[in-house]
mmCIF file of C-alpha atoms in Angstrom:
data_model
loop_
_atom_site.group_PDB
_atom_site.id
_atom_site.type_symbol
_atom_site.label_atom_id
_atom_site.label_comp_id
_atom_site.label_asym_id
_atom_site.label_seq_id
_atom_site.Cartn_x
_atom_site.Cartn_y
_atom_site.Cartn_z
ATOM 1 C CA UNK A 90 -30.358 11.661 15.042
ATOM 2 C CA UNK A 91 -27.984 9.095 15.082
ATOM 3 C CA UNK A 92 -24.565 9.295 13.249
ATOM 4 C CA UNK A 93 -23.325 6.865 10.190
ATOM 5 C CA UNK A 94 -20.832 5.829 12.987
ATOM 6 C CA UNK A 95 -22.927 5.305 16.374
ATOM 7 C CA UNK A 96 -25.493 3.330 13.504
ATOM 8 C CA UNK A 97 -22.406 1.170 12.679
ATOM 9 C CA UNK A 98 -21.734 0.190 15.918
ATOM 10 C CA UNK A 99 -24.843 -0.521 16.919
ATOM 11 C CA UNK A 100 -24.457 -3.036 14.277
ATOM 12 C CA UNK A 101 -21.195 -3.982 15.133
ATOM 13 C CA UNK A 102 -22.861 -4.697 19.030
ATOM 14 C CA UNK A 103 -25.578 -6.529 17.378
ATOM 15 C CA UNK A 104 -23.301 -9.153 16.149
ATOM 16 C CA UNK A 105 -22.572 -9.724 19.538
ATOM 17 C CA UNK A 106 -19.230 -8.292 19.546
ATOM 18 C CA UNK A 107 -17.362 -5.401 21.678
ATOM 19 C CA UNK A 108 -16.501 -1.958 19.163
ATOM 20 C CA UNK A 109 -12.782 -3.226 19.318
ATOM 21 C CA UNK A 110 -10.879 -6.570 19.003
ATOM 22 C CA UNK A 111 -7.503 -6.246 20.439
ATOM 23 C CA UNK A 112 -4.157 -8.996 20.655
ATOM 24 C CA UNK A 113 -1.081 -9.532 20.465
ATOM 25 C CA UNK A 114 1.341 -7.927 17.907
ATOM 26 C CA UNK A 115 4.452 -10.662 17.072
ATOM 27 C CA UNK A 116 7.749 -9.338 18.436
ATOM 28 C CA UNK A 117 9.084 -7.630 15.475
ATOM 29 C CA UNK A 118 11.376 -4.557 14.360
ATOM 30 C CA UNK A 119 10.237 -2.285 11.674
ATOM 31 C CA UNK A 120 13.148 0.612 11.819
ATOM 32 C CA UNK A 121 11.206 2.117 8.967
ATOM 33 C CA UNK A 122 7.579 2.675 10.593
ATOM 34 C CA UNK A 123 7.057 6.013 10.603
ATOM 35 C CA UNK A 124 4.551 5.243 14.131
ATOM 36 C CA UNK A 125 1.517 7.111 13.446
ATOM 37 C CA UNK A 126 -2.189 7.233 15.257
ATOM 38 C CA UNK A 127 -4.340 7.772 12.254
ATOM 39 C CA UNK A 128 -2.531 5.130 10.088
ATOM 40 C CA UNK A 129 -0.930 1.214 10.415
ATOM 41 C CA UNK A 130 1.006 1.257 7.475
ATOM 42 C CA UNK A 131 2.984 4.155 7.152
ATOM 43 C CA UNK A 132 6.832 3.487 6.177
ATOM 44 C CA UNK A 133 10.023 4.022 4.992
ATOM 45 C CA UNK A 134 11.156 1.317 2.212
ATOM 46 C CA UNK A 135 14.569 2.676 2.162
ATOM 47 C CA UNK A 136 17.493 0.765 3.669
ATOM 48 C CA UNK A 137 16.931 -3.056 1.453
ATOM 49 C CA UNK A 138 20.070 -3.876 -0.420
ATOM 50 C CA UNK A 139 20.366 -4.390 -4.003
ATOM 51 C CA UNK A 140 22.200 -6.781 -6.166
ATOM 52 C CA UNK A 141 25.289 -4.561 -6.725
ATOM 53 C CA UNK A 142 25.707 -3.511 -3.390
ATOM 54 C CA UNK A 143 24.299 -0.390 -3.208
ATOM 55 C CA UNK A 144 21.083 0.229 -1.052
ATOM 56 C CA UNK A 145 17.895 1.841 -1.313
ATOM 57 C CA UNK A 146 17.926 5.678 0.182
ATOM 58 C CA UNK A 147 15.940 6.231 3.306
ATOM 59 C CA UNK A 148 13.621 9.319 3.045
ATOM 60 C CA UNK A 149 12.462 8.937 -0.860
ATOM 61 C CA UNK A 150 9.744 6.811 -0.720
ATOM 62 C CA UNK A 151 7.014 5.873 1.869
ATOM 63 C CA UNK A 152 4.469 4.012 1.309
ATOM 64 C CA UNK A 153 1.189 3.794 3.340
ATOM 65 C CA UNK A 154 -2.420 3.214 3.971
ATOM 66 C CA UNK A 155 -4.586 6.501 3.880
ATOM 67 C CA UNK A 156 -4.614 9.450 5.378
ATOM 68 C CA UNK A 157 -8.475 10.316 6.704
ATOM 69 C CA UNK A 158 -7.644 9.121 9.580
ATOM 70 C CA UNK A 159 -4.317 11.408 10.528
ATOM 71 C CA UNK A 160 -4.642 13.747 13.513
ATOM 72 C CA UNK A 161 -2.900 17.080 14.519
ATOM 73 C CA UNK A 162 -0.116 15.180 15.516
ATOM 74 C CA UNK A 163 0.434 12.674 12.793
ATOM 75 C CA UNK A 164 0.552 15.511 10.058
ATOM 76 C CA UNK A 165 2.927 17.556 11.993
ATOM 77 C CA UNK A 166 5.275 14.783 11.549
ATOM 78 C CA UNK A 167 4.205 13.650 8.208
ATOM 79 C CA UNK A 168 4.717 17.075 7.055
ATOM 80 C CA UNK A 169 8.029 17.084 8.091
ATOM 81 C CA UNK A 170 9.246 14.046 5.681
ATOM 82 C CA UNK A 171 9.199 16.399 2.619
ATOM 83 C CA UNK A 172 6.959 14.599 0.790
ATOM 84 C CA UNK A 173 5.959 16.376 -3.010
ATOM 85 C CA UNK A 174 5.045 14.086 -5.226
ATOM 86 C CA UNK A 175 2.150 11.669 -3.900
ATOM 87 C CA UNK A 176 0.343 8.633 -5.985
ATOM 88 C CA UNK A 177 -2.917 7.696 -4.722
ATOM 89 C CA UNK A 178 -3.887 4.442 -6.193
ATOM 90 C CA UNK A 179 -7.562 4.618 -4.991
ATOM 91 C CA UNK A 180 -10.368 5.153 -7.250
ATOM 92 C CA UNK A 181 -12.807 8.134 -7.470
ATOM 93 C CA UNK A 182 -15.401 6.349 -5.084
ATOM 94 C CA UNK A 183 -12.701 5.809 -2.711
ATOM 95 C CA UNK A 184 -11.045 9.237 -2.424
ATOM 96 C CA UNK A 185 -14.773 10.161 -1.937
ATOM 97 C CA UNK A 186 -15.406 8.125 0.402
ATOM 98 C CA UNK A 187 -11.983 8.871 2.918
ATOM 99 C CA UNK A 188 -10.755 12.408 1.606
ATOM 100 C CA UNK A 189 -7.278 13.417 2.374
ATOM 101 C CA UNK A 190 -7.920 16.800 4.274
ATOM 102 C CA UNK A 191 -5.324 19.832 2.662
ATOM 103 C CA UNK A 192 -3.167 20.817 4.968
ATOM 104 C CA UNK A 193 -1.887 24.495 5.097
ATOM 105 C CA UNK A 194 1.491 24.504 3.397
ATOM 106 C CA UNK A 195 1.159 21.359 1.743
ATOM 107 C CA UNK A 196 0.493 21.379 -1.632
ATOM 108 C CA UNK A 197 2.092 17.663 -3.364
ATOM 109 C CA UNK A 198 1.383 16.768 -6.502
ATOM 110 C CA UNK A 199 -0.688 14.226 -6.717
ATOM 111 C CA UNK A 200 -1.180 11.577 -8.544
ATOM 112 C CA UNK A 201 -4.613 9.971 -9.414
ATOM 113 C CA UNK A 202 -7.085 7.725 -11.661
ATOM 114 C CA UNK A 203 -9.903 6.808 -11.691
ATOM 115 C CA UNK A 204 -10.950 2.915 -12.717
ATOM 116 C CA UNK A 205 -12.927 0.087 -12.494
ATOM 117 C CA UNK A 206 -11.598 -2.932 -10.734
ATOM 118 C CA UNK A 207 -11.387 -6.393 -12.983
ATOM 119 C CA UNK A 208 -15.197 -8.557 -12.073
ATOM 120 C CA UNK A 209 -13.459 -11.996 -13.247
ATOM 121 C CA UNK A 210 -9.949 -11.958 -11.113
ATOM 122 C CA UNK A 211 -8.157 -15.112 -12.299
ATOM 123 C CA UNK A 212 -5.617 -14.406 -10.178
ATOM 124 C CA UNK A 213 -3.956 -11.909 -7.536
ATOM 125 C CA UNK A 214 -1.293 -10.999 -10.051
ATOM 126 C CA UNK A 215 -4.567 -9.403 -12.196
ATOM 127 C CA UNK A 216 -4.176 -6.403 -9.477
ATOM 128 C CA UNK A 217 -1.047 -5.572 -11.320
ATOM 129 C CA UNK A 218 -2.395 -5.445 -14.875
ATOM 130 C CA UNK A 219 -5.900 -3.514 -12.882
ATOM 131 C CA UNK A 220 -3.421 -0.549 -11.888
ATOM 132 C CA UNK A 221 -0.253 -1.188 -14.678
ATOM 133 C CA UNK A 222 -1.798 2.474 -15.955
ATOM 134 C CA UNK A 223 -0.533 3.655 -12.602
ATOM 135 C CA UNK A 224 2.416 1.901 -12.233
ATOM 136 C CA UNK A 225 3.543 3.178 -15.730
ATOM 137 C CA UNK A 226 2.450 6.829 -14.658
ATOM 138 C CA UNK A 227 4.332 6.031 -11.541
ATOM 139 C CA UNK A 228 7.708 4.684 -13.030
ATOM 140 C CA UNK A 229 7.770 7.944 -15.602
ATOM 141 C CA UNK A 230 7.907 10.039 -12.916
ATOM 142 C CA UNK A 231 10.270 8.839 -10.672
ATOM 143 C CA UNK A 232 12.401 8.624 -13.959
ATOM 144 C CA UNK A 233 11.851 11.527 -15.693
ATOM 145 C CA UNK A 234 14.799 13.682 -16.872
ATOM 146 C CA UNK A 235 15.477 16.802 -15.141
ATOM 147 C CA UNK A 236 13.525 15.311 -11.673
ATOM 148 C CA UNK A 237 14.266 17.402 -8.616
ATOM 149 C CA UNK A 238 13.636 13.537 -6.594
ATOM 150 C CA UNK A 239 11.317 14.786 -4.498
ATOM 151 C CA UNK A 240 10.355 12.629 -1.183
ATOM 152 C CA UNK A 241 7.537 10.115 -2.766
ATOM 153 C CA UNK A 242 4.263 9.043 -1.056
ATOM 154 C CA UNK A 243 2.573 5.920 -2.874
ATOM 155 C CA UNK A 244 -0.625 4.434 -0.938
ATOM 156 C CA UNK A 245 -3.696 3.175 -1.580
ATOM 157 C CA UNK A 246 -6.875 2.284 1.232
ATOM 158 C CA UNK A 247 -4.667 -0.322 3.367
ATOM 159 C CA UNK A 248 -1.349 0.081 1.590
ATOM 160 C CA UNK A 249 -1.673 -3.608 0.973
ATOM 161 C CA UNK A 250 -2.217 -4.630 -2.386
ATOM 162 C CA UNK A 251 -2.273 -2.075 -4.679
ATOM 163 C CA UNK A 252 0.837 -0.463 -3.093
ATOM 164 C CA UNK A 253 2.041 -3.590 -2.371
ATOM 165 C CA UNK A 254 2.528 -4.160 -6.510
ATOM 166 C CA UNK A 255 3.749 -0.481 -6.897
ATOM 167 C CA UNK A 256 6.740 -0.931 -4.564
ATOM 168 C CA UNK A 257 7.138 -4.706 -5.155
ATOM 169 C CA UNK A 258 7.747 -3.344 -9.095
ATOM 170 C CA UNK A 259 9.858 -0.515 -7.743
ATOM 171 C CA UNK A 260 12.094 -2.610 -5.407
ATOM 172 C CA UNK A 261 12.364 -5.071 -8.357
ATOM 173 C CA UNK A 262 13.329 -2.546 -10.686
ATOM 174 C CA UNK A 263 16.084 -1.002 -8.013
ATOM 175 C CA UNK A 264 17.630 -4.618 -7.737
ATOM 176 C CA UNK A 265 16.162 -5.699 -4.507
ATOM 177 C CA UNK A 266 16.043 -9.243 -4.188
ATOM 178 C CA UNK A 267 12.596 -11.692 -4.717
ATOM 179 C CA UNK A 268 12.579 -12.374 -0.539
ATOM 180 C CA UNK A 269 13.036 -9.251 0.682
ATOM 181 C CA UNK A 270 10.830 -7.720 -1.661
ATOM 182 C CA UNK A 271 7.793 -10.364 0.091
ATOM 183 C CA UNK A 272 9.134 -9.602 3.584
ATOM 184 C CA UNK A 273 8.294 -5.913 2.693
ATOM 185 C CA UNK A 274 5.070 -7.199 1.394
ATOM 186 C CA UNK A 275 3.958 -9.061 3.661
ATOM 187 C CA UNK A 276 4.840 -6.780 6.646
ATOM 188 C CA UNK A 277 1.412 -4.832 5.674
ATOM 189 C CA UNK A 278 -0.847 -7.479 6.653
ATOM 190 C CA UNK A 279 1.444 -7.837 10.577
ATOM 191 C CA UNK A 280 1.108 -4.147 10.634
ATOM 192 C CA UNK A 281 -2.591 -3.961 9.938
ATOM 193 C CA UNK A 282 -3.469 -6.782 12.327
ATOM 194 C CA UNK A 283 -1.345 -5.043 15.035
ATOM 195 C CA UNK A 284 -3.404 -3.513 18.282
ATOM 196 C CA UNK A 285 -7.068 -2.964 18.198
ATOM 197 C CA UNK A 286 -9.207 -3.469 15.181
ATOM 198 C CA UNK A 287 -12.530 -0.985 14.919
ATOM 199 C CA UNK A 288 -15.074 -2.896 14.288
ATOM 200 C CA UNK A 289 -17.660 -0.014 13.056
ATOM 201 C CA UNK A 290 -15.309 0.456 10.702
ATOM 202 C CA UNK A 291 -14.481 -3.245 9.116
ATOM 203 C CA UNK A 292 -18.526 -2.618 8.973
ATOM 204 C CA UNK A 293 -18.257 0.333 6.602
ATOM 205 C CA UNK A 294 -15.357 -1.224 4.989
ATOM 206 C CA UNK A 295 -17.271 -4.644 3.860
ATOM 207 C CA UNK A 296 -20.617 -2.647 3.103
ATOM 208 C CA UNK A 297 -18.596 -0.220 0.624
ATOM 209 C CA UNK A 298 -16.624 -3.034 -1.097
ATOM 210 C CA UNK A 299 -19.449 -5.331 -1.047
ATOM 211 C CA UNK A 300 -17.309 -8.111 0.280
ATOM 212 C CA UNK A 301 -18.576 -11.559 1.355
ATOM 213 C CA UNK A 302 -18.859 -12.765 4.854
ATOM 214 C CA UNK A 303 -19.731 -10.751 7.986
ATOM 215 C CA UNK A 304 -17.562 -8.906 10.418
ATOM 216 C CA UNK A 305 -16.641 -11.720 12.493
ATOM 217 C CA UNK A 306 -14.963 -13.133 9.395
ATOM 218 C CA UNK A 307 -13.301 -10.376 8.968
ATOM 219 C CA UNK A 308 -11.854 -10.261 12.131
ATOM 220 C CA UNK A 309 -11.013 -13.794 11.929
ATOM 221 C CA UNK A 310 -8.673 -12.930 8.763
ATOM 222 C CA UNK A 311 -7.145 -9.933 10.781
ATOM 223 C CA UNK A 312 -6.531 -11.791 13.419
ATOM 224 C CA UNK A 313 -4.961 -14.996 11.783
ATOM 225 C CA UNK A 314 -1.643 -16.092 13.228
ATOM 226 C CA UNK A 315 -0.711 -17.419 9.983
ATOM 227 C CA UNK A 316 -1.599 -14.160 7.478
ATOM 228 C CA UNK A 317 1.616 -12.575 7.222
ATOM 229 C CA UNK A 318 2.411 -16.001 5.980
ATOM 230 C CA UNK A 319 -0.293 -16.602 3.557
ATOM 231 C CA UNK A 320 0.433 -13.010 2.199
ATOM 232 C CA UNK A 321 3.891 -13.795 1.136
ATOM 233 C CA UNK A 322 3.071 -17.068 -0.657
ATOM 234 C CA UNK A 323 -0.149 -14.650 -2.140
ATOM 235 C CA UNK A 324 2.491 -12.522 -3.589
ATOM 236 C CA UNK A 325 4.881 -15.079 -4.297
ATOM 237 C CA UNK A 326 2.776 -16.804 -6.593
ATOM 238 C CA UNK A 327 1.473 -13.785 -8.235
ATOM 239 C CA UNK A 328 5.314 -12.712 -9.061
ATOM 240 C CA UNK A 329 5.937 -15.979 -10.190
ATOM 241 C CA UNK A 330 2.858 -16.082 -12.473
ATOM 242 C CA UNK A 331 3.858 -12.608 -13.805
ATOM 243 C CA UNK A 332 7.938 -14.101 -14.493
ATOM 244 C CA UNK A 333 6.256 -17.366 -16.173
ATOM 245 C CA UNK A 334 4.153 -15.288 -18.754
ATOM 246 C CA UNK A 335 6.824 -12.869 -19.179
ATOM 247 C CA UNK A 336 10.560 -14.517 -18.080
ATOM 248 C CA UNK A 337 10.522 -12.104 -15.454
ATOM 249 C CA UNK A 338 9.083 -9.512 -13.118
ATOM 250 C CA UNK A 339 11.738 -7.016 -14.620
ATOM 251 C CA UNK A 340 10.752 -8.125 -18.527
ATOM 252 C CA UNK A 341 6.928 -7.137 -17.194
ATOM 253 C CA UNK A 342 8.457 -3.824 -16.060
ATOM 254 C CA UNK A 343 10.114 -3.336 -19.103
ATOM 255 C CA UNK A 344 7.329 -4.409 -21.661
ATOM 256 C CA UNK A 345 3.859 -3.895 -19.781
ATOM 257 C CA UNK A 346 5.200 -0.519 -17.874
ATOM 258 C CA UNK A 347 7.169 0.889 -20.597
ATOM 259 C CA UNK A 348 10.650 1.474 -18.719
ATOM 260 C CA UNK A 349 13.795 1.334 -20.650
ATOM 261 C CA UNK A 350 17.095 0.854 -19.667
ATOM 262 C CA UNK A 351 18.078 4.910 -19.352
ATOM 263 C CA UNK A 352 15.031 5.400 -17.209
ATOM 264 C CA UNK A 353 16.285 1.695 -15.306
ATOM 265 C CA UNK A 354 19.716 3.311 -15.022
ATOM 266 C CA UNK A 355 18.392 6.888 -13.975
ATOM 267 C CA UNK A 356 15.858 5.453 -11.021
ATOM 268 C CA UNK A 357 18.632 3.589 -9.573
ATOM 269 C CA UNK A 358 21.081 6.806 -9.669
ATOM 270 C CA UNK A 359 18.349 8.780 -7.589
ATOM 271 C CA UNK A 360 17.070 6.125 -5.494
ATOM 272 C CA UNK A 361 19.947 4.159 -4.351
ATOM 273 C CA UNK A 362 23.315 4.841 -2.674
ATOM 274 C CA UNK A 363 26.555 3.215 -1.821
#
């Protein structure tokens, strides 16, 4: 009998396509990557300055896409970052669907809920009121009196979107400027167009989300010289749409996620340094 996967890629072949796409990664430096098999998007977000001069601490918080796919080798290294306190921003069906295998020795807490997405987007910036019961969770952790700070892990399926907001609200609430904080955005969709794409798997990928188009669509959006482009001015406009409703991305943090100025003042004590 065949496998899900050798099924897949018979479909995959059927399209008239090869099981992997590969091209040309930009020339680019990432310092923070933590360089990985099983995962794309796996980094550091310390080292971006802040307004006051201070920058953010390297080994507190990574953010990545998920973990299924780790081998031997990747965890042997992950395992080694310290990480304690993980928030998985994927829902129920998700986790399901690509399980983080326990690890001997490894026991995080972690972070979950379950949800359903919004049917009627209006806009991207709806993501961010989607998973604001997160982010809130999220922020009153990381600020919680008495916190031992921990090394943080905060992903979701590609560490684009829904991670994307979680640190975009993070380094906004550290003092990170509006451009850096889309160059760290946007670095997620050069990352996961980098090397060679699996086609069986954009096939699982569009028939679990339901997503329009076929796989040569999808490729064609991986592959896009311009996305890391039309990711930033994604996220630009949903930050900007956030700060016109609420005169800023930090008022949203403040009102929508509930963080006051001694939890403000307390983050940036554990997460930044001179």
């Amino acid at each position: 009998m065949r496998t899900r996967k050798s099924f897949l890629i018979l479909l995959v072949l059927a399209f008239g396509l090869p099981t992997t796409v590969a091209f040309a990664a930009e020339d680019f430096v990432l310092p923070q990557r933590i360089e990985l098999e099983g995962a794309v998007n796996f980094r550091d977000i310390g080292g971006y300055s802040t307004a006051d001069g201070r920058k953010v601490r390297y080994g507190a918080v990574y953010r990545s896409d998920h973990l299924h796919d780790l081998t031997t080798k990747d965890w042997n290294q992950v395992l080694g970052l310290g990480i304690d306190l993980v928030f998985d921003l994927r829902t129920d069906a998700e986790r399901n669907q690509w399980p983080t295998a326990a690890r001997d020795g490894w026991e995080p807490v972690v972070v979950t809920r379950n949800y359903v997405m919004s049917g009627d987007r209006k806009g991207y910036e709806e993501l961010a009121f989607d998973l604001a019961p997160n982010y809130r969770t999220m922020f009153d952790l990381l600020a919680a009196p008495g916190n031992v700070d921990p090394a943080v892990l905060i992903h979701c399926t590609a560490g684009q979107d829904r991670t994307g907001f979680a640190v975009a609200f993070l380094l906004t609430a550290l003092g990170v400027d509006r451009e850096t904080i889309l160059d760290d955005y946007s670095l997620s969709q050069h990352l996961r167009g980098v090397g060679d794409l699996d086609l069986a798997r954009l096939v699982e990928i569009r028939e679990f989300y339901g997503l329009d188009g076929d796989v040569q669509d999808m490729v064609a959006r991986r592959t896009d010289p311009e996305r890391r482009a039309k990711a930033r001015r994604r996220m630009a406009d949903a930050l900007e749409a956030i700060a016109h409703d609420y005169g800023s991305v930090l008022a949203y943090i403040r009102s929508e996620l509930d963080v006051n100025d001694e939890e403000l003042a307390r983050l940036r004590g554990r997460l930044l340094q001179d």
